[in-house]
Short mmCIF file of C-alpha atoms in Angstrom, two decimals:
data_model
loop_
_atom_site.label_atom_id
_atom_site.label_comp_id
_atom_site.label_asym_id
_atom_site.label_seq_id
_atom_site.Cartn_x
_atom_site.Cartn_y
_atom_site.Cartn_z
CA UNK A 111 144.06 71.28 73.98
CA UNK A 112 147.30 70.52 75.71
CA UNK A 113 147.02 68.55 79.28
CA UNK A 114 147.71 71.93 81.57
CA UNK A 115 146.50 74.09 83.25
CA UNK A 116 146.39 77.15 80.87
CA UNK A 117 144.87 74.18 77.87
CA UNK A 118 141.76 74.16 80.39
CA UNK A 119 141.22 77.24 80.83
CA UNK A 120 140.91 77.78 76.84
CA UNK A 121 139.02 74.65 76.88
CA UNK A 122 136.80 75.88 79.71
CA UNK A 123 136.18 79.62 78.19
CA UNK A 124 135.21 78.17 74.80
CA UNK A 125 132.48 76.43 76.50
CA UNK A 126 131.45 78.96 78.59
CA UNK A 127 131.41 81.39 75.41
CA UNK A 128 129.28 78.95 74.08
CA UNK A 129 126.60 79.20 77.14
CA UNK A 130 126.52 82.57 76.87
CA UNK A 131 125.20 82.60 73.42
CA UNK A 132 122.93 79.94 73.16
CA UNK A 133 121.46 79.64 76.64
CA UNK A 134 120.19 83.02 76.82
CA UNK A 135 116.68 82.21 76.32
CA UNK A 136 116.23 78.62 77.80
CA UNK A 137 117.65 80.89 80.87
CA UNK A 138 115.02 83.75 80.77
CA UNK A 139 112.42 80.57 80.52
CA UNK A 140 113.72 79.36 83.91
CA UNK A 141 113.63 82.63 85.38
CA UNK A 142 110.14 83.26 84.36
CA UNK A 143 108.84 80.14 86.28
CA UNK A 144 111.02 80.62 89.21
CA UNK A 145 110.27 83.86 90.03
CA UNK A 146 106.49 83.27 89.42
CA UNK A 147 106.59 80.54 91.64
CA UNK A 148 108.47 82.88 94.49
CA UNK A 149 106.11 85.94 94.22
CA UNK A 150 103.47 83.30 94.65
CA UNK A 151 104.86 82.07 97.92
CA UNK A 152 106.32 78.87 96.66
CA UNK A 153 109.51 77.73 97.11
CA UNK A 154 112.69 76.64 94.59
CA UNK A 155 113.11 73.15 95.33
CA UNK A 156 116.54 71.65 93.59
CA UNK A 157 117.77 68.46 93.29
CA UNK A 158 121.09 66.65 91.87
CA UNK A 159 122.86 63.32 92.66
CA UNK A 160 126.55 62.63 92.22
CA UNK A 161 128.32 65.97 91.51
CA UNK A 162 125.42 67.32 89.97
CA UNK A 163 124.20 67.68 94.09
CA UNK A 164 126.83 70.77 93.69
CA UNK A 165 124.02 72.47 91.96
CA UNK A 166 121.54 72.31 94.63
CA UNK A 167 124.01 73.26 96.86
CA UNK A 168 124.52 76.39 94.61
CA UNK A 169 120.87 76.89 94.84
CA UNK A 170 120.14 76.47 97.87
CA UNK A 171 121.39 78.41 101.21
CA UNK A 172 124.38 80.49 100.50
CA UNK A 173 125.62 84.48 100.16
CA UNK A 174 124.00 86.04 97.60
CA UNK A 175 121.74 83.47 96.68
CA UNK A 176 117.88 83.39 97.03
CA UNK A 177 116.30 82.21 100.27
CA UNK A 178 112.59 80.90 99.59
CA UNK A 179 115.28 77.59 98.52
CA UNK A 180 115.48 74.15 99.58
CA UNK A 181 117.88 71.68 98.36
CA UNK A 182 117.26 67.90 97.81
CA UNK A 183 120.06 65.29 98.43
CA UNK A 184 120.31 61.71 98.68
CA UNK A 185 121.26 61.49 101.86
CA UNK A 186 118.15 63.40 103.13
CA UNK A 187 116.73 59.68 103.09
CA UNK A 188 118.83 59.19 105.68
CA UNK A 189 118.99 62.90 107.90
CA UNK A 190 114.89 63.10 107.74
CA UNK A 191 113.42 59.96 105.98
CA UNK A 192 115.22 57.90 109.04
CA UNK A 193 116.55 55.05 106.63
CA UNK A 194 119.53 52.75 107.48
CA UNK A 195 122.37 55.10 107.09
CA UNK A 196 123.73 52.01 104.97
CA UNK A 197 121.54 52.66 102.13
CA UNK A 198 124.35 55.53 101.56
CA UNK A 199 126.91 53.05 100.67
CA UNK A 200 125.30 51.99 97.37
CA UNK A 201 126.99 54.08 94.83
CA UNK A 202 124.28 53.08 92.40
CA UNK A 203 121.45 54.17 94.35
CA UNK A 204 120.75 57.18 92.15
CA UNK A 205 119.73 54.68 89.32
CA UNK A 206 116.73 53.57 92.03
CA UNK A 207 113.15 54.71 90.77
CA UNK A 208 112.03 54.02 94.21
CA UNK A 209 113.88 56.62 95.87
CA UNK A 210 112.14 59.60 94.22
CA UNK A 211 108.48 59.13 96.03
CA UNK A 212 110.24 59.08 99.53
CA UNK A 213 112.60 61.97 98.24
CA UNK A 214 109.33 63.99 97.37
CA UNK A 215 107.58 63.39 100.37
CA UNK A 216 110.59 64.49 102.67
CA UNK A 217 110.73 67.66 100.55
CA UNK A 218 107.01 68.11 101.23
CA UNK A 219 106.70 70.64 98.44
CA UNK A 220 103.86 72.71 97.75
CA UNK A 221 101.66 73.01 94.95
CA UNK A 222 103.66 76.56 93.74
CA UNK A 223 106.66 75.12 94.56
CA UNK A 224 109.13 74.80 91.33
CA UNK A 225 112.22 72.10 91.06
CA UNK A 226 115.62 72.37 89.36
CA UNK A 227 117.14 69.29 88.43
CA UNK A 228 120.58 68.43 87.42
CA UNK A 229 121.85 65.45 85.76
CA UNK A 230 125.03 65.26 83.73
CA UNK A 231 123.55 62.20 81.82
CA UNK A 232 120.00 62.83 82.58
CA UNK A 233 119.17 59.00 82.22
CA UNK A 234 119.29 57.32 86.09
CA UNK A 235 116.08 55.76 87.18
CA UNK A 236 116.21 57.93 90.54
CA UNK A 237 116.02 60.75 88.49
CA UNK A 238 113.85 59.88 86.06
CA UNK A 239 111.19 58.90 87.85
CA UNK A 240 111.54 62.14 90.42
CA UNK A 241 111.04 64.33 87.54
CA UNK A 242 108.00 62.27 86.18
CA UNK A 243 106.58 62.39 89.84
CA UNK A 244 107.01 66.45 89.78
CA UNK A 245 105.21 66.46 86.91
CA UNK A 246 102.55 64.30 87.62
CA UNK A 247 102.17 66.60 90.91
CA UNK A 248 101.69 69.52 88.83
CA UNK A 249 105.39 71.08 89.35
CA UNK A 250 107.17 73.50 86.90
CA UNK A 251 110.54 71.29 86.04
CA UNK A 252 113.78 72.99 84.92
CA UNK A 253 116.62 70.34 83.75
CA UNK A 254 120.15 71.37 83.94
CA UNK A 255 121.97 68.47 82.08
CA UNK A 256 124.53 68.04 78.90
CA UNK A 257 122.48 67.76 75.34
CA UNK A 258 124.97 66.04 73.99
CA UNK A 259 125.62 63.43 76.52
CA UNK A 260 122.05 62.39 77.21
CA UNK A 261 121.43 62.40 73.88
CA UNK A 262 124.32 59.52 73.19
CA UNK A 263 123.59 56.95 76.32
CA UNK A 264 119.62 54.79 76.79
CA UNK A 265 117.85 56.18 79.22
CA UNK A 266 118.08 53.56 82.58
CA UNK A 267 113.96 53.93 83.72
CA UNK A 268 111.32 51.71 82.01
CA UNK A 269 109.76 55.03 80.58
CA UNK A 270 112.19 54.78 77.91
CA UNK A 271 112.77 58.85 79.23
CA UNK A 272 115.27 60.96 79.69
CA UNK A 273 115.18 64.03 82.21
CA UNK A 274 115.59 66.85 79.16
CA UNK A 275 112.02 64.97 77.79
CA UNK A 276 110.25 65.42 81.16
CA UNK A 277 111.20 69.04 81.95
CA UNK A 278 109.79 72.17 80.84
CA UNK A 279 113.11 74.05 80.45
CA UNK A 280 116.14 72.23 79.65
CA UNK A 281 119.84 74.00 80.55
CA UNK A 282 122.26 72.78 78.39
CA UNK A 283 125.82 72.59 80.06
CA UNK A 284 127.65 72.45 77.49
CA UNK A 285 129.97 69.38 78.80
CA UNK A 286 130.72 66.77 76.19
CA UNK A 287 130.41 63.11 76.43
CA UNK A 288 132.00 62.04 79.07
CA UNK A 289 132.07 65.40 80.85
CA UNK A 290 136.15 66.03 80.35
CA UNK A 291 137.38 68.27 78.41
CA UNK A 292 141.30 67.56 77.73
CA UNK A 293 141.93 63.94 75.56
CA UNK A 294 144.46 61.87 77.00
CA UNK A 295 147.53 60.40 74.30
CA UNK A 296 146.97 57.68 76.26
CA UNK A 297 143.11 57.50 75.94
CA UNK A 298 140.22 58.90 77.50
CA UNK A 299 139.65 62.94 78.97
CA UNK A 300 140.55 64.38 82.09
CA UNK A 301 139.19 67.57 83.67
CA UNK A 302 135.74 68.14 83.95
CA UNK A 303 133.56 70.64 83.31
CA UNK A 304 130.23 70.22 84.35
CA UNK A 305 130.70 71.54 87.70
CA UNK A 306 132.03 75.17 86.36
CA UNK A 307 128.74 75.23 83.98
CA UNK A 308 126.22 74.39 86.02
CA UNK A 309 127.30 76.70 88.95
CA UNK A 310 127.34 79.22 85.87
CA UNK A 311 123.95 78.32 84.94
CA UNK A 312 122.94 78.71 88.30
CA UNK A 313 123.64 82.26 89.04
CA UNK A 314 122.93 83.20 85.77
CA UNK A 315 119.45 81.91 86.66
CA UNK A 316 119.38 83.74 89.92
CA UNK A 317 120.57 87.00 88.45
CA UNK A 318 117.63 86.71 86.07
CA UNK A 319 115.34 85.97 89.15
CA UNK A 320 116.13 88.78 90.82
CA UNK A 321 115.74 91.21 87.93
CA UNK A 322 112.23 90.10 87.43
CA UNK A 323 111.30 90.59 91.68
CA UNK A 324 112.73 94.07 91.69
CA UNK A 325 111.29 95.07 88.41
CA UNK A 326 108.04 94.17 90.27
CA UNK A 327 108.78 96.69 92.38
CA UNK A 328 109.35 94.12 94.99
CA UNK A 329 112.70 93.11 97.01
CA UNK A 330 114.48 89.68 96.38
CA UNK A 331 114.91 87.51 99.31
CA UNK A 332 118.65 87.17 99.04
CA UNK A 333 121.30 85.97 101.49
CA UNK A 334 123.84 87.94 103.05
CA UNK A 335 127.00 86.05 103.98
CA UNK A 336 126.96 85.11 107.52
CA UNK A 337 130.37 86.09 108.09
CA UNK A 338 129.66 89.85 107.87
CA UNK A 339 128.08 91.80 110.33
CA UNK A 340 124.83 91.77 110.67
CA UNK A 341 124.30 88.75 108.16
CA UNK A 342 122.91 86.77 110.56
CA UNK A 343 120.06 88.44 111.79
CA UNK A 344 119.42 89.82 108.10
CA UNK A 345 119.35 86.14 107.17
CA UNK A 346 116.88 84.97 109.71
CA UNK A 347 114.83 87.79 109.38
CA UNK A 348 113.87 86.64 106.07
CA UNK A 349 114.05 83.00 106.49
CA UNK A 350 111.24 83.57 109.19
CA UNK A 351 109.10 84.30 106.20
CA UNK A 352 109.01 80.61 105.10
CA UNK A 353 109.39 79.37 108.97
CA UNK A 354 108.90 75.04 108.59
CA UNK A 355 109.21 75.11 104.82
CA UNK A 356 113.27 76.08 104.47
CA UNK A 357 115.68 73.58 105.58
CA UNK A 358 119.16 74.47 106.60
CA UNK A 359 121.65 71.93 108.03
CA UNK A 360 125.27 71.83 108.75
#
């Protein structure tokens, strides 16, 4: 594909094509444990380092997305965990095992609770060893992450494991090695894609979520935006429901 604009947006839609066809059942899987986990009173705990952090973000907290949500970030080590706001400057410290126990106690999840991770390469220690702790724990564990790219680099934690072995569901993304999509004359890719697929991932998850709650004959705890009226109080009407267990900040 040519290096413009219009060459991503072919790239992009062949790729998202592609998601639509083959991820329709790994997706119904997700949505089975996650809304199992809600109408059980648990919450959807995600997590993502990096970029991937986009996806808890997507998760977690916004219009039109589910409330019972919390989302994970490395700098919650920092915001709750009280750690030396330095620790933030290591751009490696995703690849630290030792971060996940911390990580998990600061989430303080419950036993119903269910996790989303995302990893593009699905190989970091930090990650790694967070998803074998959510296991151990007892934890349903849905992976969003590339196939092909964790499948090409070694895994980084002494398990010899990659996220997509630990989890229960696996996502695939659909980016390629490397994550960009356009090839340079030059060398290398450019453009990304990861970011579009597993936002798309995401809601296609959540849409899934709420069609199982409402076929229960129940309603879906879903977010109005605050910036229409009455969002607010709609909003913390609901997040009263899980009062101490969701965290919202700035």
């Amino acid at each position: 594909m040519a290096v413009t604009a219009h060459g991503y947006v072919s790239a992009i839609q062949s790729v998202i094509d592609r998601i639509a066809l083959t991820q329709v059942d790994t997706v119904s899987q997700a949505a089975d444990h996650i809304a199992a986990a809600l109408r059980a009173g648990g919450l959807l705990q995600a997590f993502g380092t990096g970029h991937s952090e986009a996806v808890a973000v997507d998760f977690a907290g916004r219009a039109g997305g589910l409330v019972p949500t919390n989302k994970i970030l490395l700098r919650d080590l920092v915001v709750y965990g009280g750690a030396d706001p330095k620790i933030l400057e290591d751009e490696k410290l995703e690849r630290d095992p030792s971060i996940a126990v911390r990580l998990y106690e600061i989430a303080a999840p419950r036993p119903e609770d269910v996790f989303v991770m995302a990893s593009q390469s699905g190989i970091n220690g930090g990650i790694v060893e967070m998803a074998l702790l959510i296991k151990q724990r007892g934890h349903k564990l849905i992976a969003i992450t590339s196939v092909e790219h964790t499948a090409r680099v070694s895994p980084r934690h002494p398990s010899g494991q990659r996220l997509a072995d630990i989890a229960d569901v696996v996502l695939d993304n659909g980016a390629p090695y490397g994550d960009a999509l356009l090839s340079l004359e030059s060398g290398g890719a450019v453009c990304p894609v990861s970011s579009v697929t597993n936002a798309l991932l995401a809601q296609l998850v959540v849409a899934e979520v709420v069609r199982r709650i409402e076929a229960a004959g129940e309603v879906a705890p879903v977010y109005l935006s605050a910036n229409v009226p009455g969002g607010d109080a709609h909003n913390h009407t609901l997040e009263s429901r899980y009062a101490g267990r969701v965290r919202r900040t700035a």
